[in-house]
């Protein structure tokens, strides 16, 4: 493991938005030993996502849409799933 137990990366979505991802390793415990592959570990992680940039065209498409409030169900009206392209 590197000297810092976290990683930072970016992804580009199909609408051109760029999101920044940060993953932090909270705890690592040795759980088992396998004669075929060495030691097994239980790794506890936490992560976060923030918006780095959004092009103007998606902003215009959603300016009159209701905000998405997190909950157990995905929004249905006026929202669409995006693909990760990079």
Short mmCIF file of N, CA and C in Angstrom, two decimals:
data_model
loop_
_atom_site.label_atom_id
_atom_site.label_comp_id
_atom_site.label_asym_id
_atom_site.label_seq_id
_atom_site.Cartn_x
_atom_site.Cartn_y
_atom_site.Cartn_z
N UNK A 1 0.85 -1.18 0.00
CA UNK A 1 0.00 0.00 0.00
C UNK A 1 0.89 1.24 0.00
N UNK A 2 0.44 2.30 -0.64
CA UNK A 2 1.19 3.55 -0.67
C UNK A 2 1.20 4.19 0.70
N UNK A 3 1.94 5.28 0.84
CA UNK A 3 2.02 5.98 2.12
C UNK A 3 0.72 6.64 2.52
N UNK A 4 -0.18 6.84 1.58
CA UNK A 4 -1.46 7.48 1.88
C UNK A 4 -2.58 6.49 1.55
N UNK A 5 -3.47 6.22 2.52
CA UNK A 5 -4.50 5.18 2.30
C UNK A 5 -5.73 5.67 1.55
N UNK A 6 -5.54 6.49 0.51
CA UNK A 6 -6.69 6.93 -0.27
C UNK A 6 -6.30 7.08 -1.73
N UNK A 7 -7.31 7.12 -2.57
CA UNK A 7 -7.11 7.33 -3.99
C UNK A 7 -8.10 8.35 -4.50
N UNK A 8 -7.68 9.14 -5.47
CA UNK A 8 -8.54 10.16 -6.07
C UNK A 8 -8.52 9.94 -7.58
N UNK A 9 -9.68 10.02 -8.19
CA UNK A 9 -9.77 9.87 -9.64
C UNK A 9 -10.94 10.66 -10.18
N UNK A 10 -11.01 10.75 -11.49
CA UNK A 10 -12.11 11.46 -12.14
C UNK A 10 -12.74 10.55 -13.18
N UNK A 11 -14.04 10.74 -13.41
CA UNK A 11 -14.73 10.04 -14.48
C UNK A 11 -15.50 11.06 -15.31
N UNK A 12 -15.62 10.77 -16.61
CA UNK A 12 -16.40 11.62 -17.51
C UNK A 12 -17.67 10.86 -17.87
N UNK A 13 -18.81 11.54 -17.74
CA UNK A 13 -20.10 10.93 -18.06
C UNK A 13 -20.49 11.23 -19.50
N UNK A 14 -21.48 10.51 -20.00
CA UNK A 14 -21.90 10.64 -21.40
C UNK A 14 -22.45 12.02 -21.73
N UNK A 15 -22.86 12.80 -20.74
CA UNK A 15 -23.33 14.17 -21.01
C UNK A 15 -22.21 15.19 -20.93
N UNK A 16 -20.97 14.74 -20.67
CA UNK A 16 -19.82 15.64 -20.60
C UNK A 16 -19.45 16.08 -19.20
N UNK A 17 -20.26 15.75 -18.21
CA UNK A 17 -19.94 16.12 -16.83
C UNK A 17 -18.73 15.34 -16.35
N UNK A 18 -17.96 15.96 -15.47
CA UNK A 18 -16.81 15.30 -14.87
C UNK A 18 -17.03 15.23 -13.36
N UNK A 19 -16.92 14.01 -12.82
CA UNK A 19 -17.08 13.80 -11.39
C UNK A 19 -15.73 13.40 -10.79
N UNK A 20 -15.47 13.87 -9.57
CA UNK A 20 -14.26 13.49 -8.85
C UNK A 20 -14.63 12.46 -7.79
N UNK A 21 -13.88 11.37 -7.75
CA UNK A 21 -14.12 10.29 -6.80
C UNK A 21 -12.95 10.22 -5.83
N UNK A 22 -13.26 9.99 -4.55
CA UNK A 22 -12.21 9.80 -3.56
C UNK A 22 -12.57 8.59 -2.72
N UNK A 23 -11.64 7.66 -2.61
CA UNK A 23 -11.84 6.43 -1.83
C UNK A 23 -10.80 6.42 -0.72
N UNK A 24 -11.24 6.11 0.49
CA UNK A 24 -10.37 6.08 1.66
C UNK A 24 -10.43 4.70 2.30
N UNK A 25 -9.28 4.09 2.52
CA UNK A 25 -9.22 2.82 3.24
C UNK A 25 -9.27 3.14 4.73
N UNK A 26 -10.29 2.63 5.41
CA UNK A 26 -10.50 2.90 6.82
C UNK A 26 -9.79 1.87 7.69
N UNK A 27 -9.87 0.60 7.30
CA UNK A 27 -9.31 -0.46 8.13
C UNK A 27 -9.03 -1.68 7.25
N UNK A 28 -7.97 -2.40 7.57
CA UNK A 28 -7.64 -3.65 6.90
C UNK A 28 -7.32 -4.68 7.97
N UNK A 29 -7.95 -5.86 7.85
CA UNK A 29 -7.68 -6.95 8.79
C UNK A 29 -7.40 -8.22 8.00
N UNK A 30 -6.40 -8.95 8.45
CA UNK A 30 -6.12 -10.25 7.85
C UNK A 30 -7.21 -11.21 8.31
N UNK A 31 -7.83 -11.91 7.35
CA UNK A 31 -8.96 -12.78 7.70
C UNK A 31 -8.66 -14.26 7.52
N UNK A 32 -7.78 -14.59 6.59
CA UNK A 32 -7.60 -16.00 6.27
C UNK A 32 -6.32 -16.18 5.47
N UNK A 33 -5.89 -17.41 5.35
CA UNK A 33 -4.74 -17.73 4.51
C UNK A 33 -5.17 -18.81 3.52
N UNK A 34 -4.84 -18.60 2.28
CA UNK A 34 -5.17 -19.57 1.24
C UNK A 34 -3.87 -20.14 0.69
N UNK A 35 -3.74 -21.45 0.61
CA UNK A 35 -2.54 -22.03 0.02
C UNK A 35 -2.42 -21.74 -1.47
N UNK A 36 -3.52 -21.30 -2.11
CA UNK A 36 -3.51 -21.02 -3.54
C UNK A 36 -3.22 -19.57 -3.87
N UNK A 37 -3.50 -18.66 -2.95
CA UNK A 37 -3.36 -17.25 -3.29
C UNK A 37 -2.82 -16.37 -2.19
N UNK A 38 -2.28 -16.92 -1.14
CA UNK A 38 -1.72 -16.09 -0.07
C UNK A 38 -2.75 -15.70 0.96
N UNK A 39 -2.61 -14.51 1.50
CA UNK A 39 -3.44 -14.03 2.59
C UNK A 39 -4.69 -13.34 2.07
N UNK A 40 -5.81 -13.54 2.75
CA UNK A 40 -7.05 -12.83 2.44
C UNK A 40 -7.23 -11.70 3.45
N UNK A 41 -7.80 -10.59 2.97
CA UNK A 41 -8.00 -9.43 3.83
C UNK A 41 -9.45 -8.99 3.79
N UNK A 42 -9.92 -8.42 4.88
CA UNK A 42 -11.19 -7.73 4.95
C UNK A 42 -10.85 -6.24 4.95
N UNK A 43 -11.31 -5.52 3.93
CA UNK A 43 -10.96 -4.11 3.77
C UNK A 43 -12.23 -3.28 3.93
N UNK A 44 -12.21 -2.33 4.85
CA UNK A 44 -13.32 -1.39 5.03
C UNK A 44 -12.95 -0.08 4.37
N UNK A 45 -13.82 0.38 3.48
CA UNK A 45 -13.55 1.61 2.74
C UNK A 45 -14.74 2.55 2.85
N UNK A 46 -14.48 3.81 2.58
CA UNK A 46 -15.54 4.80 2.44
C UNK A 46 -15.17 5.66 1.24
N UNK A 47 -16.15 6.29 0.65
CA UNK A 47 -15.86 7.08 -0.54
C UNK A 47 -16.78 8.27 -0.67
N UNK A 48 -16.41 9.14 -1.56
CA UNK A 48 -17.21 10.32 -1.83
C UNK A 48 -17.16 10.69 -3.29
N UNK A 49 -18.19 11.38 -3.74
CA UNK A 49 -18.29 11.84 -5.12
C UNK A 49 -18.62 13.32 -5.11
N UNK A 50 -17.90 14.10 -5.90
CA UNK A 50 -18.23 15.52 -6.04
C UNK A 50 -18.21 15.89 -7.52
N UNK A 51 -18.90 16.95 -7.86
CA UNK A 51 -18.98 17.40 -9.25
C UNK A 51 -17.82 18.35 -9.51
N UNK A 52 -17.03 18.02 -10.53
CA UNK A 52 -15.91 18.88 -10.91
C UNK A 52 -16.36 19.91 -11.95
N UNK A 53 -17.11 19.47 -12.96
CA UNK A 53 -17.63 20.40 -13.96
C UNK A 53 -18.83 19.79 -14.67
N UNK A 54 -19.72 20.68 -15.12
CA UNK A 54 -20.90 20.28 -15.89
C UNK A 54 -21.02 21.24 -17.07
N UNK A 55 -21.11 20.72 -18.30
CA UNK A 55 -21.29 21.60 -19.46
C UNK A 55 -22.62 22.35 -19.38
N UNK A 56 -22.72 23.44 -20.13
CA UNK A 56 -23.94 24.26 -20.11
C UNK A 56 -25.15 23.52 -20.66
N UNK A 57 -24.97 22.64 -21.67
CA UNK A 57 -26.13 21.99 -22.29
C UNK A 57 -26.91 21.12 -21.30
N UNK A 58 -26.30 20.31 -20.44
CA UNK A 58 -27.09 19.57 -19.44
C UNK A 58 -27.75 20.48 -18.41
N UNK A 59 -27.09 21.58 -18.10
CA UNK A 59 -27.70 22.53 -17.14
C UNK A 59 -29.02 23.07 -17.68
N UNK A 60 -29.03 23.39 -18.98
CA UNK A 60 -30.25 23.90 -19.60
C UNK A 60 -31.36 22.85 -19.61
N UNK A 61 -30.99 21.58 -19.82
CA UNK A 61 -31.99 20.51 -19.88
C UNK A 61 -32.68 20.27 -18.54
N UNK A 62 -32.00 20.54 -17.43
CA UNK A 62 -32.56 20.22 -16.12
C UNK A 62 -32.97 21.44 -15.30
N UNK A 63 -32.84 22.64 -15.86
CA UNK A 63 -33.10 23.83 -15.05
C UNK A 63 -34.54 23.90 -14.54
N UNK A 64 -35.51 23.31 -15.24
CA UNK A 64 -36.90 23.34 -14.79
C UNK A 64 -37.37 22.02 -14.18
N UNK A 65 -36.46 21.09 -13.99
CA UNK A 65 -36.81 19.78 -13.42
C UNK A 65 -36.80 19.85 -11.90
N UNK A 66 -37.60 19.00 -11.25
CA UNK A 66 -37.57 18.98 -9.79
C UNK A 66 -36.24 18.41 -9.30
N UNK A 67 -35.75 18.88 -8.15
CA UNK A 67 -34.49 18.32 -7.63
C UNK A 67 -34.67 16.87 -7.22
N UNK A 68 -33.59 16.11 -7.34
CA UNK A 68 -33.61 14.72 -6.91
C UNK A 68 -33.23 14.67 -5.45
N UNK A 69 -34.14 14.22 -4.63
CA UNK A 69 -33.87 14.04 -3.21
C UNK A 69 -33.59 12.57 -2.99
N UNK A 70 -32.46 12.26 -2.39
CA UNK A 70 -32.07 10.86 -2.24
C UNK A 70 -33.11 10.08 -1.46
N UNK A 71 -33.30 8.87 -1.87
CA UNK A 71 -34.28 8.00 -1.23
C UNK A 71 -34.09 6.59 -1.73
N UNK A 72 -34.98 5.71 -1.36
CA UNK A 72 -34.81 4.30 -1.75
C UNK A 72 -35.09 4.03 -3.22
N UNK A 73 -35.80 4.92 -3.91
CA UNK A 73 -36.14 4.69 -5.31
C UNK A 73 -35.46 5.71 -6.20
N UNK A 74 -35.15 5.29 -7.44
CA UNK A 74 -34.61 6.21 -8.42
C UNK A 74 -35.71 7.14 -8.92
N UNK A 75 -35.38 8.37 -9.32
CA UNK A 75 -36.41 9.27 -9.86
C UNK A 75 -36.96 8.71 -11.16
N UNK A 76 -38.21 9.02 -11.46
CA UNK A 76 -38.85 8.48 -12.67
C UNK A 76 -39.10 9.54 -13.72
N UNK A 77 -39.59 10.69 -13.32
CA UNK A 77 -39.99 11.71 -14.28
C UNK A 77 -38.86 12.69 -14.56
N UNK A 78 -38.51 12.82 -15.84
CA UNK A 78 -37.56 13.83 -16.24
C UNK A 78 -36.10 13.52 -16.00
N UNK A 79 -35.77 12.31 -15.64
CA UNK A 79 -34.38 11.95 -15.38
C UNK A 79 -34.00 10.75 -16.24
N UNK A 80 -32.73 10.65 -16.57
CA UNK A 80 -32.25 9.51 -17.35
C UNK A 80 -30.89 9.06 -16.81
N UNK A 81 -30.59 7.78 -16.99
CA UNK A 81 -29.30 7.25 -16.57
C UNK A 81 -28.22 7.66 -17.56
N UNK A 82 -27.02 7.91 -17.06
CA UNK A 82 -25.89 8.28 -17.90
C UNK A 82 -24.85 7.17 -17.87
N UNK A 83 -24.05 7.12 -18.91
CA UNK A 83 -22.97 6.13 -18.98
C UNK A 83 -21.65 6.79 -18.61
N UNK A 84 -20.75 5.99 -18.05
CA UNK A 84 -19.38 6.44 -17.80
C UNK A 84 -18.61 6.17 -19.08
N UNK A 85 -18.03 7.21 -19.69
CA UNK A 85 -17.33 7.05 -20.96
C UNK A 85 -15.81 7.09 -20.81
N UNK A 86 -15.34 7.62 -19.71
CA UNK A 86 -13.89 7.69 -19.51
C UNK A 86 -13.57 7.67 -18.03
#
